[in-house]
Coordinates of C-alpha atoms in Angstrom, one line a residue:
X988 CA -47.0 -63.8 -214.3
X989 CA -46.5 -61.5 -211.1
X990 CA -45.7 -58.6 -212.7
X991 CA -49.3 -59.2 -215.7
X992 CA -50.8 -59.8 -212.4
X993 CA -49.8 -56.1 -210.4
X994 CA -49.9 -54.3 -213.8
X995 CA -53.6 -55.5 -214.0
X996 CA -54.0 -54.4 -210.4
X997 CA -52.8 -51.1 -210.9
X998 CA -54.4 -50.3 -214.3
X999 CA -57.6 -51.2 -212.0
X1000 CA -56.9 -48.9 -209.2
X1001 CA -55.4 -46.0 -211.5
X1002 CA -59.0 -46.6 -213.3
X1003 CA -60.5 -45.7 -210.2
X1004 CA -58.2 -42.6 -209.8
X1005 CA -58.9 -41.6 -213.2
X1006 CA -62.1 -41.4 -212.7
X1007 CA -62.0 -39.4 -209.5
X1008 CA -59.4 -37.1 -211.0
X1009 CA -62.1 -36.3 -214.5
X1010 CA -63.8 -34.7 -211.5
X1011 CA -61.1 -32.6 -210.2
X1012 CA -60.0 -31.6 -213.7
X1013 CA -63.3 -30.8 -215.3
X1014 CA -64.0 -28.4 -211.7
X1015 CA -61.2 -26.4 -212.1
X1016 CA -60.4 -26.5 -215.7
X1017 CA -64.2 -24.7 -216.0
X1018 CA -64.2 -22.9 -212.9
X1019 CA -60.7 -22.7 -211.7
X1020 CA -60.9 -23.6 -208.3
X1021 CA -59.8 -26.7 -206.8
X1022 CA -62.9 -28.8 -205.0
X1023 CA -61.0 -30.2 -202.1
X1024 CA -64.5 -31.4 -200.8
X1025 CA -64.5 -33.9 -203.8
X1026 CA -63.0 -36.8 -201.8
X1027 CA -65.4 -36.3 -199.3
X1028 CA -68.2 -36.7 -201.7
X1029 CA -66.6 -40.0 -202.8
X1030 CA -67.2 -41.3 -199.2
X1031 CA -71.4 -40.1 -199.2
X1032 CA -71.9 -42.1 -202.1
X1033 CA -70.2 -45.4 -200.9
X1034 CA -72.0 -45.1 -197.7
X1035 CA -75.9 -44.4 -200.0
X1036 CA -75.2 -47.7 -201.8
X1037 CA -74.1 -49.2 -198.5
X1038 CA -77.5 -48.5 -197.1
X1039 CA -79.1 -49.2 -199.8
X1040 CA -78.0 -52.7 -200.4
X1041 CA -77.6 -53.7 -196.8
X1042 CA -80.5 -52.1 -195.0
X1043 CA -83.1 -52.0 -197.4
X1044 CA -82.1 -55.1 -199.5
X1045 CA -81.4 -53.3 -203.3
X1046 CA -79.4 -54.5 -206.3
X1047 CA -76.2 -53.0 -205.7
X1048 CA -76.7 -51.7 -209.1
X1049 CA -80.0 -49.6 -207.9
X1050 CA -77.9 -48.7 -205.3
X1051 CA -75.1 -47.0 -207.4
X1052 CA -77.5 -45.1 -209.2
X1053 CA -78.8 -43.8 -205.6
X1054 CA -75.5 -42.7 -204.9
X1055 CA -75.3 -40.9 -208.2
X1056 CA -78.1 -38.8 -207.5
X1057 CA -78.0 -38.3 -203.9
X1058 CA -73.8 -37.1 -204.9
X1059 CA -75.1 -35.0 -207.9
X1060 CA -77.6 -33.0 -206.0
X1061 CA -75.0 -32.9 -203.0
X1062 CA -72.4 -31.1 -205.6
X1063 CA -75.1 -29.1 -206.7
X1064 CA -75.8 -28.0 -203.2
X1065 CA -71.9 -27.5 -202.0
X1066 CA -71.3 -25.0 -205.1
X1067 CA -74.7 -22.8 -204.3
X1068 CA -74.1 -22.4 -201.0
X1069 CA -70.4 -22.7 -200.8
X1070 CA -68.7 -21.4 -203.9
X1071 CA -71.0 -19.7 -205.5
X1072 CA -71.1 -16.6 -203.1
X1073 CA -67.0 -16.8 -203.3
X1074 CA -66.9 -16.6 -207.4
X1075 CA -64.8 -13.1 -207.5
X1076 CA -63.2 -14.1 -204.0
X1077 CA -59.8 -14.5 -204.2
X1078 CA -58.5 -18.0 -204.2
X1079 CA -57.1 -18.6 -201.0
X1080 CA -61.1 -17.9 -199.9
X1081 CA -62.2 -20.4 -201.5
X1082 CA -59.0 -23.3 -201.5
X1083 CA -60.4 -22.6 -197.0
X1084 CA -64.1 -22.8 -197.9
X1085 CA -63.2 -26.0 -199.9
X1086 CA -60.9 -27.6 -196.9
X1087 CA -64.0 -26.2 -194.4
X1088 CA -66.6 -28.1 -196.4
X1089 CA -65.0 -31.3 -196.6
X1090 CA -63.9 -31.4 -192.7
X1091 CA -68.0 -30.8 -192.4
X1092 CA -68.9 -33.9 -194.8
X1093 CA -66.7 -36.0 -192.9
X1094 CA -68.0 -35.0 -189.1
X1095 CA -71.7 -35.1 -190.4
X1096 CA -70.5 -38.7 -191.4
X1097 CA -69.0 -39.3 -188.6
X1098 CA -72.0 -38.0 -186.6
X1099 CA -74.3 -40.2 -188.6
X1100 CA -72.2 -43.4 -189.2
X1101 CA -70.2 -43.6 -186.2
X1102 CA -66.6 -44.1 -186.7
X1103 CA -67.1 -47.9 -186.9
X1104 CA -65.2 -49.5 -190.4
X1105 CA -68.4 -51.0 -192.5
X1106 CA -67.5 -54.1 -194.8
X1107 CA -68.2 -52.8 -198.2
X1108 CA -70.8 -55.5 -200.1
X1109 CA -69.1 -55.3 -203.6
X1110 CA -71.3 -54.7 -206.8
X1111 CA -69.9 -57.7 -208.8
X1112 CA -67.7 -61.0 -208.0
X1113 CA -64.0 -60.1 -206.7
X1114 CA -63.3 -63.9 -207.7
X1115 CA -60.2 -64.1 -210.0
X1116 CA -61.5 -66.1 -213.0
X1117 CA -57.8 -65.3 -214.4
X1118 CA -54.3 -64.1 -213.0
X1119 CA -56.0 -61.5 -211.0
X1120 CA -58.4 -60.6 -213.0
X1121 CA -61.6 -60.6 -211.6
X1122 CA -65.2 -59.1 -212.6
X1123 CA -64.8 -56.4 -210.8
X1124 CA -61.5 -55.3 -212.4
X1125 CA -62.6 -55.4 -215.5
X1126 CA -66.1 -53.5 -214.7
X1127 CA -63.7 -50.9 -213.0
X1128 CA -61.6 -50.4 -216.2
X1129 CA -64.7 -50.7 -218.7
X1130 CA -66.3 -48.2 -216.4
X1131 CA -63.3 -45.7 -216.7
X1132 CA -62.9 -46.2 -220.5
X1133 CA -66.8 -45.7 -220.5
X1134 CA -66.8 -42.5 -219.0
X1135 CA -63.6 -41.0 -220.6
X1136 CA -65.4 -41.9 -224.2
X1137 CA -68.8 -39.7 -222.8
X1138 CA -67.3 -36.7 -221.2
X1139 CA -65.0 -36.4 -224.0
X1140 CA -68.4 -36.9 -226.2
X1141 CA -70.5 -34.7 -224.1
X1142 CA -67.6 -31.5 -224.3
X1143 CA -67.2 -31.8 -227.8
X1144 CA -70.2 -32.5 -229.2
X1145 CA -73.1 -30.9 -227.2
X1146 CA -74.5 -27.6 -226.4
X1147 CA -74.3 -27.8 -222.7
X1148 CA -70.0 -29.4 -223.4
X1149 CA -69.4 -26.2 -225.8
X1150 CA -70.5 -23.6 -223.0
X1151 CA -68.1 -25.4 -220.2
X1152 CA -65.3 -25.3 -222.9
X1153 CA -66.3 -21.4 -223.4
X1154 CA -66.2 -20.9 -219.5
X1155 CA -62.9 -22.6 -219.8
X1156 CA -61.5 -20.1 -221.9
X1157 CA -63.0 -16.9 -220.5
X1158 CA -66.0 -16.5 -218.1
X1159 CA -66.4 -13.1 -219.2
X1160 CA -66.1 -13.4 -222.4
X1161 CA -68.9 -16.4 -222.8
X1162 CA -71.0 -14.0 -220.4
X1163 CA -71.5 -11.6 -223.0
X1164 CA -72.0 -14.1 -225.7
X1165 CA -75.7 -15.2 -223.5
X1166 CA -73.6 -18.5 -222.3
X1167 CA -75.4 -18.8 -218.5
X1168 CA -71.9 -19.1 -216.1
X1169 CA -73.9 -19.8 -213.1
X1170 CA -75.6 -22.8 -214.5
X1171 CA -73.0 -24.1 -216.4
X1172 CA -70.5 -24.5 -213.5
X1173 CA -73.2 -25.9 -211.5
X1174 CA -73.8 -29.0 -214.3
X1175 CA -69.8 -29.5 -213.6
X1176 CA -69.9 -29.8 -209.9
X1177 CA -73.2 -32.1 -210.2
X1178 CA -70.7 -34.4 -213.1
X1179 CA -67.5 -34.2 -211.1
X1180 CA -69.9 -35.5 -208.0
X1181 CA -71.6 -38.2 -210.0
X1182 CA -68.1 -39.0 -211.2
X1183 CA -67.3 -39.1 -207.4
X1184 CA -70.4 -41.6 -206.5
X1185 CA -69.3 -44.0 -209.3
X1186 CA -65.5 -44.2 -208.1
X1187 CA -66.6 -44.2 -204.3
X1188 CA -68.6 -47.4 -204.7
X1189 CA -65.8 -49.0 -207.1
X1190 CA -63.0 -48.1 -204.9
X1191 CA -64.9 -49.5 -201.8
X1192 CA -65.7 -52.6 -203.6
X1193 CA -62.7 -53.3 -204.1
X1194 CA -60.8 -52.3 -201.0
X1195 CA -64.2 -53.5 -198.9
X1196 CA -63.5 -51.1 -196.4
X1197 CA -66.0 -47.8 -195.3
X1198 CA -65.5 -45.0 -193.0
X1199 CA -66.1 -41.6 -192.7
X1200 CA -62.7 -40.5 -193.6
X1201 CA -62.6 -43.0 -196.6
X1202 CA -62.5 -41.0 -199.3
X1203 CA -59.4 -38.5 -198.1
X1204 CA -56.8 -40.4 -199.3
X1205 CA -58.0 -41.4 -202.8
X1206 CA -59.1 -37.9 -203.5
X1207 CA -55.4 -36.7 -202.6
X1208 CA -54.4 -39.3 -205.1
X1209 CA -56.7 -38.6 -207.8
X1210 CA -55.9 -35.4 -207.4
X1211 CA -52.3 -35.7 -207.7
X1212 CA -53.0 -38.0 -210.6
X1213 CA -55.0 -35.0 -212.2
X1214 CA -51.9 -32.6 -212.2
X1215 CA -49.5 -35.7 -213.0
X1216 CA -51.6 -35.4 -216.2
X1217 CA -52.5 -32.0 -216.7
X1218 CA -55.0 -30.5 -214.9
X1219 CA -57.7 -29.2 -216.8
X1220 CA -57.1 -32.1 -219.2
X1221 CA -59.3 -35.1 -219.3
X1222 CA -57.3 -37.2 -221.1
X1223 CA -54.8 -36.2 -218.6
X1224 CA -56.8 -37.2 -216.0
X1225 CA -57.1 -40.8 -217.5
X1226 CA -53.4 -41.2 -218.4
X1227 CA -52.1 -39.2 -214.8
X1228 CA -55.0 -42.1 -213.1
X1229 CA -53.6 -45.1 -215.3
X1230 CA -49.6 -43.8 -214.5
X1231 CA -50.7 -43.4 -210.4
X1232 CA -52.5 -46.4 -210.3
X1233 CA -49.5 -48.7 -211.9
X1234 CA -46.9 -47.0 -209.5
X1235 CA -48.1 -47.4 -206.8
X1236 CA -49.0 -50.9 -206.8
X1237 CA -45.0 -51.8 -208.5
X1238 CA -44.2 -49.7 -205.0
X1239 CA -46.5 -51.5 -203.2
X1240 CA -44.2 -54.8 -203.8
X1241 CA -41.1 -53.3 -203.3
X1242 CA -42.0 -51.7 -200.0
X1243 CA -45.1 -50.8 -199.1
X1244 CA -44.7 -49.0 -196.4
X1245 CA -43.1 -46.6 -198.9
X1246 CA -45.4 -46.6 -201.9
X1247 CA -47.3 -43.5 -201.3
X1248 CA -43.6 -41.6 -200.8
X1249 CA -42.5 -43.2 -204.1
X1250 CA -45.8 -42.0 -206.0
X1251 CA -45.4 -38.4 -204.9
X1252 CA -41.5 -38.5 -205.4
X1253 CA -42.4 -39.4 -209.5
X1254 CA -45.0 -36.7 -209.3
X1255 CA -42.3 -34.1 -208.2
X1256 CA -39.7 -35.2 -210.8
X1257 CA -42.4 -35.1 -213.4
X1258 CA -43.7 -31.7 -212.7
X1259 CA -39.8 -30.2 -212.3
X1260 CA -39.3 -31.4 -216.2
X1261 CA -43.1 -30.8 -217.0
X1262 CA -44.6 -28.5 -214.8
X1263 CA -48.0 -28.4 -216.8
X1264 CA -48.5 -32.1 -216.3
X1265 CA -47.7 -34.9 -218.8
X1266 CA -50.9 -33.1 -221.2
X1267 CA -51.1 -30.1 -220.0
X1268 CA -50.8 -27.0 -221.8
X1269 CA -49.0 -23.6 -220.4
X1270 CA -50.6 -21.1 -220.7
X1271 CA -49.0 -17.1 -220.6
X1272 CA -51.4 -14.5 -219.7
X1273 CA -50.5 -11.4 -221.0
X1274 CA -50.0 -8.7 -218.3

């Protein structure tokens, strides 16, 4: 029964990572650049549906979908005015412009919010009705499998999905076809943030814990869980989430002072056999 009752745990966490790391993934698979402010953007959405439930009395449901808008026009924001200046800048410009903006989202937290922990209301019951199975665990992994199933939907099958996949490929290229770059990699950053907001408040929910600097450590995670997968892959991402999420909770009850060196120690081994990620695809550039 013990180890049903971690792998559930950890199928919900890694859900949670997943979900983060189909931010991550669909960012730099489309724009190639890695959005280290993501986590950061986890942490404004928890603390919207905070405020919204606790200080103005709203459904915590009515307070997720807050947090999705005020995180999607928040990405929107970060690319214009951070990224979007630095497109043909070289990458280390814009890995420090990435590590600059999230050090500014969490001192504008801090700022606002004081450094104070806030107990995290959660959106549904955390009361095991089973093993360790509570409503919350399984809105977390419906809520993964959910958004997998749409973004996997919304790339294949729409107009908007087929331009990102074309920017994938080659910016130039789909430039000269009439795709619009600009706005197309600005419609990823507002999804990867949306996809940030929904995480943020299920990770908090669970874990009951807010502070400015909550979001660092998951979005380190979720972003090791992207590459563990394949970055640039969004099945990847779900599979690298589900795999990080499992580990580290089976680490957790061997040692858990340990776990995170555990996590990142399978990581390495996996990349040294698969450096592409469990999905991912090498690609040769011809020189």
């Amino acid at each position: 029964m013990s180890f049903l009752n971690n792998l559930i745990t950890g199928i919900s966490l890694g859900s949670v990572y997943a979900i983060i790391a189909l931010g991550y993934t669909m960012v730099y698979g489309i724009a190639k650049m890695l959005n280290f402010a993501h986590g950061d953007v986890i942490m404004v959405g928890a603390y919207v549906c905070f405020f919204a439930v606790t200080s103005f009395g709203l459904h915590p449901f009515v307070g997720l979908l807050l947090a999705i808008l005020v995180c999607t026009l928040l990405g929107i924001i970060i690319e214009r005015l951070a990224y979007k200046p630095l497109r043909q800048a070289p990458s280390l410009a814009v890995l420090i412009t990435a590590i600059g903006v999230s050090y500014f989202l969490q001192n504008a937290a801090l700022l606002l919010w004081k450094s104070d922990p806030k107990s995290f209301p959660p959106i549904v019951s955390r009361e095991s009705f089973w093993l360790s199975v509570t409503p919350l665990t399984l809105v977390t992994i419906l809520t993964c499998i959910v958004v997998m199933l749409v973004l996997t939907w919304f790339t294949s099958r729409t107009k908007m999905g087929k331009a990102m996949r074309a920017c994938s490929e080659n910016k130039d290229a789909a430039m000269l076809m009439g795709i619009d770059v600009d706005r197309t990699i600005s419609v990823t950053f507002a999804i990867g943030s949306a996809l940030a907001a929904i995480a943020g408040v299920l990770y908090c929910s669970a874990y009951q814990n807010l502070m400015p600097t909550t979001g660092a450590l998951p979005g380190i995670k979720a972003f090791t869980a992207a590459v563990f997968g394949g970055i640039g892959s969004i099945p990847g991402a779900l599979l690298g989430g589900i795999l990080l999420g499992v580990i580290e909770t089976f680490a957790k009850v061997v040692n858990s002072a340990i776990s995170d060196a555990v996590t990142f120690a399978v990581l390495i081994v996996v990349l040294l056999v698969k450096p592409a990620g469990l999905l991912g695809k090498t690609v040769r550039e011809k020189v």
